[in-house]
Amino acid sequence: MKGKDNKPHIGIFGRRNNGKSSLINALIGQDIAIVSEQPGTTTDPVKKSIEIFGIGPAIIVDTAGIDDTGELGQKRIAKTLEAMKTVDCAILVISENIFSDFETGLTALFEKYNIPYFILHNKSDLETLNAATIDKIRQFCDALYIDFSAAQPDHLDDVVELLKKTIPETSYQNVNLFEHIVNSGDHVLLVTPIDSEAPDGRMILPQMMAVRDALDKNTICTLVRETELEAALAKGPAPAVVVTDSQAFAFVSSVVPSNVPLTSFSILFARMKGDFEKYLEGSMLISDLKDGDKILILESCTHRVNCLDIGRFKLPAWLKNFTGKNLEFEVVAGHDNCKEPIKNYALVIQCGGCMFTRKQVINRLKPFIDEGVPVSNYGMAIAWINGILPRVVKPLGFDITASTKSAQLNTPAL
């Protein structure tokens, strides 16, 4: 399983030769980032794993200098700005008491994307942070700041403590897929179809994360294929909730009694990582799609594609059949950009996002939400198509009136 991208991401930003890579080496305690007097040594953003006491496993994102030049430099800057959308926390590295347009531009972007950050004045062994620079910082932001030398990292603990204060706790908290859904001793029944898309010899990440969270909550957890679901229900104990792969909704919802709570892995992840209320609103607009509408499918990972791929084949076919309309589809995987202007899309459908952090999912969808483009989620879209959306979001504390397409929300605190 690849769970790396679920760790909190800490981005290192600043001008060339301010010592961003040196800072990373100091934090990790190893010379793993290339350090050079030559400007522009770091090109594309590079991810490096780190263990931070009090936070746990994290990913450091090393970026190119924001002041890069030339045609290639502009491409590097564009990659740096794209990487910004993926981080949970940022460190703005400055040196030589320089805090000017490049720095204020970065702080404005941090605030635009709601990224908590602090300012680290590097190379303090050569020149310490002075009062004039502090005044400049205070004119533009309220960020915390620290004087530091990556060459003589005597105050590394202070940097780590500041990082722990800055990074959102929600970015490294334990998985809470079943929060407010089950109690200790409850029976959780997980339905996990095994088809040609399933990896050989193992379970997919959402299923394994659900198993672990169910066990952490001291429940009795049972896994079955959909072909054994009826037998599992007949033998008991009665489940407090049934969780299925969304693409099996049609069959599973017909087998699970209406008085038994039912939801899906994708919907659990949508609550944990996405804007659930926006997903609800967008899902209920599927019925309003028209001929020629463009639908953007967002996948969080790259994977082997076959004719049973849910995002590329099954979901588009179900949407066309449900709406009876001639719809157009575009699929974008990973952190790639869409091909057309945002306003050209009638609907965006995001996968469960198990390979992304919550921050990455939120920032990926933010431009569409800001432009008024409806967004949905794999599980919710499939539930709406099958006429069971009200049922499968109810276990999560959401009550919707499907007939009027207006969400009546009762959202429990996570």
Short mmCIF file of C-alpha atoms in Angstrom, two decimals:
data_model
loop_
_atom_site.label_atom_id
_atom_site.label_comp_id
_atom_site.label_asym_id
_atom_site.label_seq_id
_atom_site.Cartn_x
_atom_site.Cartn_y
_atom_site.Cartn_z
CA MET A 1 0.00 0.00 0.00
CA LYS A 2 1.18 3.47 -0.77
CA GLY A 3 0.09 5.70 2.08
CA LYS A 4 2.80 8.32 1.82
CA ASP A 5 0.57 11.09 0.53
CA ASN A 6 -1.70 10.78 3.57
CA LYS A 7 1.08 12.18 5.77
CA PRO A 8 1.10 15.92 6.47
CA HIS A 9 3.02 17.86 3.82
CA ILE A 10 5.38 20.67 4.86
CA GLY A 11 6.46 22.96 2.03
CA ILE A 12 9.76 24.87 2.03
CA PHE A 13 9.52 28.08 -0.03
CA GLY A 14 11.73 31.08 -0.74
CA ARG A 15 14.30 32.56 -3.09
CA ARG A 16 17.17 30.67 -4.62
CA ASN A 17 20.21 30.16 -2.39
CA ASN A 18 18.39 31.12 0.79
CA GLY A 19 19.26 27.70 2.17
CA LYS A 20 16.01 25.76 1.70
CA SER A 21 17.81 22.49 0.95
CA SER A 22 20.26 23.09 3.82
CA LEU A 23 17.29 23.52 6.15
CA ILE A 24 15.85 20.19 5.00
CA ASN A 25 19.19 18.45 5.61
CA ALA A 26 19.30 19.97 9.10
CA LEU A 27 15.72 18.87 9.88
CA ILE A 28 16.30 15.32 8.67
CA GLY A 29 19.84 15.05 9.98
CA GLN A 30 21.15 13.71 6.68
CA ASP A 31 22.63 15.20 3.52
CA ILE A 32 19.81 14.10 1.23
CA ALA A 33 19.05 17.44 -0.48
CA ILE A 34 21.65 18.78 -2.90
CA VAL A 35 23.28 21.97 -1.61
CA SER A 36 25.26 24.19 -3.96
CA GLU A 37 26.44 27.76 -4.39
CA GLN A 38 24.97 27.58 -7.90
CA PRO A 39 21.50 29.20 -7.98
CA GLY A 40 18.62 26.98 -9.10
CA THR A 41 20.02 23.66 -7.87
CA THR A 42 16.54 22.52 -6.86
CA THR A 43 14.36 22.21 -9.96
CA ASP A 44 11.07 20.31 -9.63
CA PRO A 45 9.50 20.02 -6.16
CA VAL A 46 10.92 16.96 -4.40
CA LYS A 47 9.26 15.08 -1.53
CA LYS A 48 11.30 13.67 1.34
CA SER A 49 10.07 11.65 4.32
CA ILE A 50 10.79 12.80 7.85
CA GLU A 51 9.74 11.79 11.37
CA ILE A 52 8.92 14.72 13.66
CA PHE A 53 8.46 13.99 17.36
CA GLY A 54 4.99 15.15 18.37
CA ILE A 55 3.73 15.06 14.79
CA GLY A 56 4.93 11.71 13.49
CA PRO A 57 5.70 10.83 9.86
CA ALA A 58 5.57 13.81 7.52
CA ILE A 59 6.61 14.78 4.02
CA ILE A 60 8.97 17.71 3.40
CA VAL A 61 8.39 19.32 0.00
CA ASP A 62 11.55 21.03 -1.32
CA THR A 63 10.71 23.65 -3.99
CA ALA A 64 12.60 25.69 -6.56
CA GLY A 65 13.40 29.33 -5.86
CA ILE A 66 10.48 31.70 -6.38
CA ASP A 67 12.90 34.20 -7.99
CA ASP A 68 14.09 31.84 -10.74
CA THR A 69 14.72 33.38 -14.16
CA GLY A 70 14.46 32.52 -17.83
CA GLU A 71 12.00 30.30 -19.65
CA LEU A 72 13.03 27.20 -17.70
CA GLY A 73 12.96 29.21 -14.48
CA GLN A 74 9.37 30.23 -15.11
CA LYS A 75 8.42 26.59 -15.51
CA ARG A 76 10.14 25.81 -12.21
CA ILE A 77 8.23 28.61 -10.51
CA ALA A 78 4.97 27.26 -11.92
CA LYS A 79 5.77 23.85 -10.41
CA THR A 80 6.54 25.51 -7.09
CA LEU A 81 3.19 27.30 -7.10
CA GLU A 82 1.38 24.07 -7.96
CA ALA A 83 3.16 22.33 -5.07
CA MET A 84 1.84 25.02 -2.74
CA LYS A 85 -1.68 23.67 -3.19
CA THR A 86 -0.60 20.31 -1.78
CA VAL A 87 0.97 21.39 1.52
CA ASP A 88 -0.58 21.54 4.98
CA CYS A 89 2.00 23.95 6.35
CA ALA A 90 4.74 26.17 4.87
CA ILE A 91 8.10 27.53 5.95
CA LEU A 92 9.12 30.73 4.17
CA VAL A 93 12.91 30.85 4.16
CA ILE A 94 14.55 34.28 3.90
CA SER A 95 18.14 35.41 4.42
CA GLU A 96 20.32 38.54 4.49
CA ASN A 97 17.35 40.46 5.91
CA ILE A 98 15.66 40.53 2.53
CA PHE A 99 11.85 40.62 2.71
CA SER A 100 10.40 42.17 -0.44
CA ASP A 101 8.03 41.52 -3.34
CA PHE A 102 8.83 37.81 -3.73
CA GLU A 103 8.20 37.20 -0.05
CA THR A 104 4.99 39.23 0.17
CA GLY A 105 3.73 37.45 -2.94
CA LEU A 106 4.26 34.10 -1.26
CA THR A 107 2.55 35.18 1.97
CA ALA A 108 -0.45 36.35 -0.06
CA LEU A 109 -0.68 32.93 -1.70
CA PHE A 110 -0.35 31.15 1.65
CA GLU A 111 -3.32 33.15 2.89
CA LYS A 112 -5.29 32.54 -0.32
CA TYR A 113 -4.95 28.78 0.13
CA ASN A 114 -5.36 28.93 3.93
CA ILE A 115 -1.87 27.52 4.51
CA PRO A 116 -0.46 28.21 7.98
CA TYR A 117 3.19 29.25 7.82
CA PHE A 118 6.08 30.83 9.62
CA ILE A 119 9.17 32.72 8.48
CA LEU A 120 12.65 31.39 9.01
CA HIS A 121 15.57 33.80 8.61
CA ASN A 122 18.42 31.50 7.58
CA LYS A 123 22.20 32.05 7.64
CA SER A 124 22.02 33.88 10.95
CA ASP A 125 25.66 32.90 11.52
CA LEU A 126 26.46 35.48 8.81
CA GLU A 127 23.75 38.06 9.48
CA THR A 128 21.05 38.04 12.15
CA LEU A 129 17.47 39.14 11.69
CA ASN A 130 17.27 42.86 12.38
CA ALA A 131 14.50 45.16 13.60
CA ALA A 132 13.94 46.75 10.18
CA THR A 133 13.18 43.38 8.60
CA ILE A 134 10.87 42.47 11.46
CA ASP A 135 8.99 45.72 10.85
CA LYS A 136 8.60 44.81 7.15
CA ILE A 137 7.26 41.39 8.06
CA ARG A 138 4.77 42.92 10.50
CA GLN A 139 3.49 45.27 7.77
CA PHE A 140 2.35 42.36 5.61
CA CYS A 141 1.51 39.47 7.91
CA ASP A 142 1.16 38.22 11.47
CA ALA A 143 3.33 35.16 10.91
CA LEU A 144 5.73 33.94 13.55
CA TYR A 145 9.43 34.18 12.71
CA ILE A 146 12.70 32.71 13.87
CA ASP A 147 16.41 33.36 13.36
CA PHE A 148 18.32 30.23 12.36
CA SER A 149 21.50 28.90 10.78
CA ALA A 150 21.30 25.62 8.86
CA ALA A 151 25.11 25.61 8.89
CA GLN A 152 25.14 25.72 12.70
CA PRO A 153 21.74 24.24 13.69
CA ASP A 154 22.02 24.77 17.43
CA HIS A 155 18.41 25.92 17.65
CA LEU A 156 16.86 23.14 15.57
CA ASP A 157 14.57 22.17 18.47
CA ASP A 158 13.12 25.69 18.38
CA VAL A 159 12.32 25.28 14.68
CA VAL A 160 10.62 21.94 15.33
CA GLU A 161 8.58 23.42 18.17
CA LEU A 162 7.49 26.29 15.94
CA LEU A 163 6.58 23.80 13.25
CA LYS A 164 4.46 21.83 15.71
CA LYS A 165 2.65 25.03 16.70
CA THR A 166 2.02 26.00 13.08
CA ILE A 167 1.01 22.80 11.32
CA PRO A 168 -2.74 22.07 11.71
CA GLU A 169 -3.38 19.21 14.10
CA THR A 170 -6.06 17.90 11.74
CA SER A 171 -3.38 17.16 9.12
CA TYR A 172 -1.75 14.48 11.29
CA GLN A 173 -4.59 13.30 13.52
CA ASN A 174 -5.57 9.64 13.49
CA VAL A 175 -8.00 8.43 10.87
CA ASN A 176 -11.60 8.97 11.99
CA LEU A 177 -13.67 7.29 9.31
CA PHE A 178 -16.20 5.92 11.82
CA GLU A 179 -16.31 8.90 14.19
CA HIS A 180 -19.88 9.33 15.58
CA ILE A 181 -21.01 6.26 13.60
CA VAL A 182 -20.05 3.28 15.80
CA ASN A 183 -19.38 2.55 19.45
CA SER A 184 -17.19 0.02 21.21
CA GLY A 185 -18.60 -3.49 20.76
CA ASP A 186 -20.64 -2.65 17.64
CA HIS A 187 -20.53 -4.91 14.59
CA VAL A 188 -19.14 -3.29 11.44
CA LEU A 189 -19.75 -5.17 8.19
CA LEU A 190 -17.47 -4.26 5.28
CA VAL A 191 -18.41 -5.36 1.76
CA THR A 192 -15.33 -5.57 -0.46
CA PRO A 193 -15.93 -6.79 -4.02
CA ILE A 194 -12.98 -8.56 -5.65
CA ASP A 195 -12.98 -7.87 -9.38
CA SER A 196 -10.43 -7.27 -12.15
CA GLU A 197 -9.64 -3.83 -10.70
CA ALA A 198 -8.68 -5.25 -7.30
CA PRO A 199 -4.88 -5.56 -6.79
CA ASP A 200 -3.51 -9.09 -6.65
CA GLY A 201 -3.07 -10.52 -3.19
CA ARG A 202 -4.00 -7.47 -1.13
CA MET A 203 -6.75 -5.02 -0.21
CA ILE A 204 -6.93 -1.46 -1.46
CA LEU A 205 -5.98 1.39 0.88
CA PRO A 206 -9.53 2.66 1.74
CA GLN A 207 -10.59 -0.83 2.81
CA MET A 208 -7.52 -1.36 4.99
CA MET A 209 -7.83 2.08 6.59
CA ALA A 210 -11.48 1.31 7.37
CA VAL A 211 -10.52 -2.00 8.96
CA ARG A 212 -7.87 -0.34 11.13
CA ASP A 213 -10.18 2.47 12.26
CA ALA A 214 -12.95 -0.02 13.07
CA LEU A 215 -10.52 -2.06 15.16
CA ASP A 216 -9.17 1.06 16.88
CA LYS A 217 -12.76 1.79 17.95
CA ASN A 218 -13.02 -1.68 19.51
CA THR A 219 -15.70 -2.94 17.14
CA ILE A 220 -16.33 -6.41 15.79
CA CYS A 221 -15.24 -6.05 12.17
CA THR A 222 -16.30 -8.49 9.45
CA LEU A 223 -15.18 -8.44 5.80
CA VAL A 224 -17.13 -10.21 3.09
CA ARG A 225 -17.43 -10.15 -0.68
CA GLU A 226 -20.79 -9.07 -2.01
CA THR A 227 -21.51 -12.70 -2.92
CA GLU A 228 -21.44 -13.65 0.80
CA LEU A 229 -23.33 -10.59 2.06
CA GLU A 230 -26.71 -12.28 2.49
CA ALA A 231 -25.14 -15.13 4.46
CA ALA A 232 -23.27 -12.70 6.71
CA LEU A 233 -26.46 -10.77 7.46
CA ALA A 234 -28.38 -13.97 8.19
CA LYS A 235 -25.76 -15.32 10.62
CA GLY A 236 -25.42 -12.05 12.56
CA PRO A 237 -24.68 -10.26 14.74
CA ALA A 238 -26.76 -7.38 13.40
CA PRO A 239 -24.38 -4.69 12.05
CA ALA A 240 -24.36 -1.14 13.40
CA VAL A 241 -23.37 -0.10 9.87
CA VAL A 242 -22.67 -1.74 6.53
CA VAL A 243 -19.94 -0.15 4.41
CA THR A 244 -19.59 -1.14 0.77
CA ASP A 245 -17.63 -0.26 -2.30
CA SER A 246 -19.79 2.41 -3.98
CA GLN A 247 -19.96 0.61 -7.31
CA ALA A 248 -21.82 -2.24 -5.57
CA PHE A 249 -24.52 0.12 -4.21
CA ALA A 250 -27.27 -1.20 -6.49
CA PHE A 251 -26.91 -4.79 -5.28
CA VAL A 252 -25.91 -4.13 -1.66
CA SER A 253 -28.72 -1.65 -1.00
CA SER A 254 -31.24 -4.23 -2.24
CA VAL A 255 -29.90 -6.85 0.18
CA VAL A 256 -29.26 -4.80 3.33
CA PRO A 257 -32.56 -4.19 5.20
CA SER A 258 -33.72 -0.57 5.14
CA ASN A 259 -33.44 -0.31 8.93
CA VAL A 260 -29.69 -1.13 8.81
CA PRO A 261 -27.42 1.91 8.27
CA LEU A 262 -25.58 1.76 4.95
CA THR A 263 -22.80 3.86 3.44
CA SER A 264 -19.61 3.44 1.37
CA PHE A 265 -15.85 3.75 1.70
CA SER A 266 -15.84 6.69 -0.72
CA ILE A 267 -18.47 8.56 1.28
CA LEU A 268 -16.60 8.01 4.55
CA PHE A 269 -13.49 9.46 2.92
CA ALA A 270 -15.51 12.34 1.50
CA ARG A 271 -16.51 13.40 5.00
CA MET A 272 -12.97 13.06 6.31
CA LYS A 273 -11.18 14.79 3.43
CA GLY A 274 -13.55 16.88 1.34
CA ASP A 275 -16.22 19.58 1.53
CA PHE A 276 -19.10 17.24 2.30
CA GLU A 277 -21.85 19.82 2.03
CA LYS A 278 -20.62 20.97 -1.40
CA TYR A 279 -20.48 17.33 -2.49
CA LEU A 280 -24.11 16.92 -1.44
CA GLU A 281 -25.22 20.02 -3.32
CA GLY A 282 -23.38 18.99 -6.48
CA SER A 283 -24.61 15.40 -6.40
CA MET A 284 -28.23 16.53 -6.34
CA LEU A 285 -27.63 18.57 -9.50
CA ILE A 286 -26.75 15.51 -11.57
CA SER A 287 -30.36 15.25 -12.65
CA ASP A 288 -30.09 18.73 -14.22
CA LEU A 289 -27.26 17.87 -16.63
CA LYS A 290 -27.89 18.72 -20.30
CA ASP A 291 -26.72 17.50 -23.68
CA GLY A 292 -23.16 18.58 -24.36
CA ASP A 293 -22.27 19.21 -20.70
CA LYS A 294 -18.63 18.51 -19.83
CA ILE A 295 -17.95 16.42 -16.72
CA LEU A 296 -14.48 16.45 -15.13
CA ILE A 297 -13.48 13.25 -13.31
CA LEU A 298 -10.66 13.79 -10.78
CA GLU A 299 -8.61 10.78 -9.74
CA SER A 300 -6.10 11.08 -6.90
CA CYS A 301 -3.77 8.33 -8.04
CA THR A 302 -2.35 6.76 -11.14
CA HIS A 303 -3.25 3.11 -11.63
CA ARG A 304 -3.68 0.35 -14.13
CA VAL A 305 -6.67 1.11 -16.36
CA ASN A 306 -9.00 -1.48 -17.84
CA CYS A 307 -12.52 -1.59 -19.25
CA LEU A 308 -13.99 -1.90 -15.74
CA ASP A 309 -12.29 1.26 -14.43
CA ILE A 310 -14.87 3.09 -12.34
CA GLY A 311 -13.83 6.67 -13.09
CA ARG A 312 -13.04 6.26 -16.77
CA PHE A 313 -15.70 3.81 -17.90
CA LYS A 314 -18.32 2.74 -15.35
CA LEU A 315 -19.23 6.14 -13.88
CA PRO A 316 -19.48 7.91 -17.28
CA ALA A 317 -21.69 5.09 -18.59
CA TRP A 318 -23.94 5.23 -15.51
CA LEU A 319 -24.26 9.02 -15.77
CA LYS A 320 -25.19 8.87 -19.45
CA ASN A 321 -27.74 6.13 -18.81
CA PHE A 322 -29.24 7.92 -15.78
CA THR A 323 -29.54 11.35 -17.41
CA GLY A 324 -30.28 10.16 -20.93
CA LYS A 325 -28.02 12.98 -22.11
CA ASN A 326 -25.04 13.13 -24.44
CA LEU A 327 -22.36 14.06 -21.90
CA GLU A 328 -18.65 14.68 -22.46
CA PHE A 329 -16.00 13.49 -20.00
CA GLU A 330 -12.42 14.39 -19.13
CA VAL A 331 -10.32 12.43 -16.64
CA VAL A 332 -7.40 14.02 -14.76
CA ALA A 333 -5.17 11.92 -12.50
CA GLY A 334 -2.83 12.93 -9.70
CA HIS A 335 -2.04 16.64 -9.46
CA ASP A 336 -2.33 17.29 -13.22
CA ASN A 337 -4.34 20.27 -14.44
CA CYS A 338 -7.56 20.14 -16.44
CA LYS A 339 -7.36 20.97 -20.14
CA GLU A 340 -10.13 23.56 -20.35
CA PRO A 341 -11.12 26.70 -18.45
CA ILE A 342 -12.87 25.90 -15.18
CA LYS A 343 -16.17 27.48 -16.23
CA ASN A 344 -16.45 25.05 -19.15
CA TYR A 345 -17.29 22.17 -16.80
CA ALA A 346 -20.85 21.52 -15.69
CA LEU A 347 -19.78 19.18 -12.89
CA VAL A 348 -16.60 17.93 -11.21
CA ILE A 349 -16.56 14.48 -9.60
CA GLN A 350 -13.70 13.74 -7.19
CA CYS A 351 -12.71 10.22 -6.19
CA GLY A 352 -12.55 9.25 -2.51
CA GLY A 353 -9.12 10.85 -2.23
CA CYS A 354 -7.49 8.10 -0.17
CA MET A 355 -4.07 8.99 -1.63
CA PHE A 356 -4.43 12.73 -0.90
CA THR A 357 -4.39 14.70 2.32
CA ARG A 358 -7.49 16.70 3.23
CA LYS A 359 -5.64 19.90 2.32
CA GLN A 360 -4.83 18.55 -1.13
CA VAL A 361 -8.44 17.58 -1.82
CA ILE A 362 -9.78 20.92 -0.55
CA ASN A 363 -7.30 22.98 -2.59
CA ARG A 364 -7.84 20.86 -5.67
CA LEU A 365 -11.56 21.59 -5.63
CA LYS A 366 -11.37 25.19 -4.37
CA PRO A 367 -10.94 26.83 -7.83
CA PHE A 368 -14.07 25.07 -9.09
CA ILE A 369 -16.12 25.93 -6.00
CA ASP A 370 -14.95 29.54 -6.20
CA GLU A 371 -16.19 29.68 -9.81
CA GLY A 372 -19.55 28.18 -8.89
CA VAL A 373 -18.95 24.82 -10.61
CA PRO A 374 -20.79 22.01 -8.78
CA VAL A 375 -18.60 19.28 -7.26
CA SER A 376 -19.46 15.73 -6.30
CA ASN A 377 -17.76 12.57 -5.11
CA TYR A 378 -17.69 9.08 -6.63
CA GLY A 379 -19.76 7.53 -3.86
CA MET A 380 -22.33 10.32 -3.68
CA ALA A 381 -22.75 10.48 -7.45
CA ILE A 382 -23.32 6.73 -7.65
CA ALA A 383 -25.72 6.89 -4.68
CA TRP A 384 -27.74 9.65 -6.37
CA ILE A 385 -27.93 7.64 -9.59
CA ASN A 386 -29.23 4.66 -7.59
CA GLY A 387 -31.74 6.80 -5.67
CA ILE A 388 -30.21 6.08 -2.25
CA LEU A 389 -28.23 9.23 -1.46
CA PRO A 390 -30.43 10.18 1.54
CA ARG A 391 -29.97 6.70 2.99
CA VAL A 392 -26.17 6.45 2.64
CA VAL A 393 -25.35 9.87 4.10
CA LYS A 394 -27.70 9.50 7.07
CA PRO A 395 -25.27 7.34 9.10
CA LEU A 396 -22.83 10.26 8.94
CA GLY A 397 -25.37 12.61 10.49
CA PHE A 398 -26.61 14.28 7.29
CA ASP A 399 -30.33 14.48 6.54
CA ILE A 400 -31.27 15.54 3.03
CA THR A 401 -34.57 16.02 1.28
CA ALA A 402 -33.88 14.54 -2.12
CA SER A 403 -37.21 15.49 -3.64
CA THR A 404 -36.52 19.21 -3.31
CA LYS A 405 -32.74 18.96 -3.86
CA SER A 406 -32.21 21.12 -0.79
CA ALA A 407 -29.86 19.73 1.84
CA GLN A 408 -31.08 19.79 5.40
CA LEU A 409 -27.79 19.23 7.20
CA ASN A 410 -27.20 18.08 10.74
CA THR A 411 -23.44 17.76 10.86
CA PRO A 412 -21.77 16.14 13.87
CA ALA A 413 -18.43 17.60 14.90
CA LEU A 414 -15.47 15.39 13.95
#
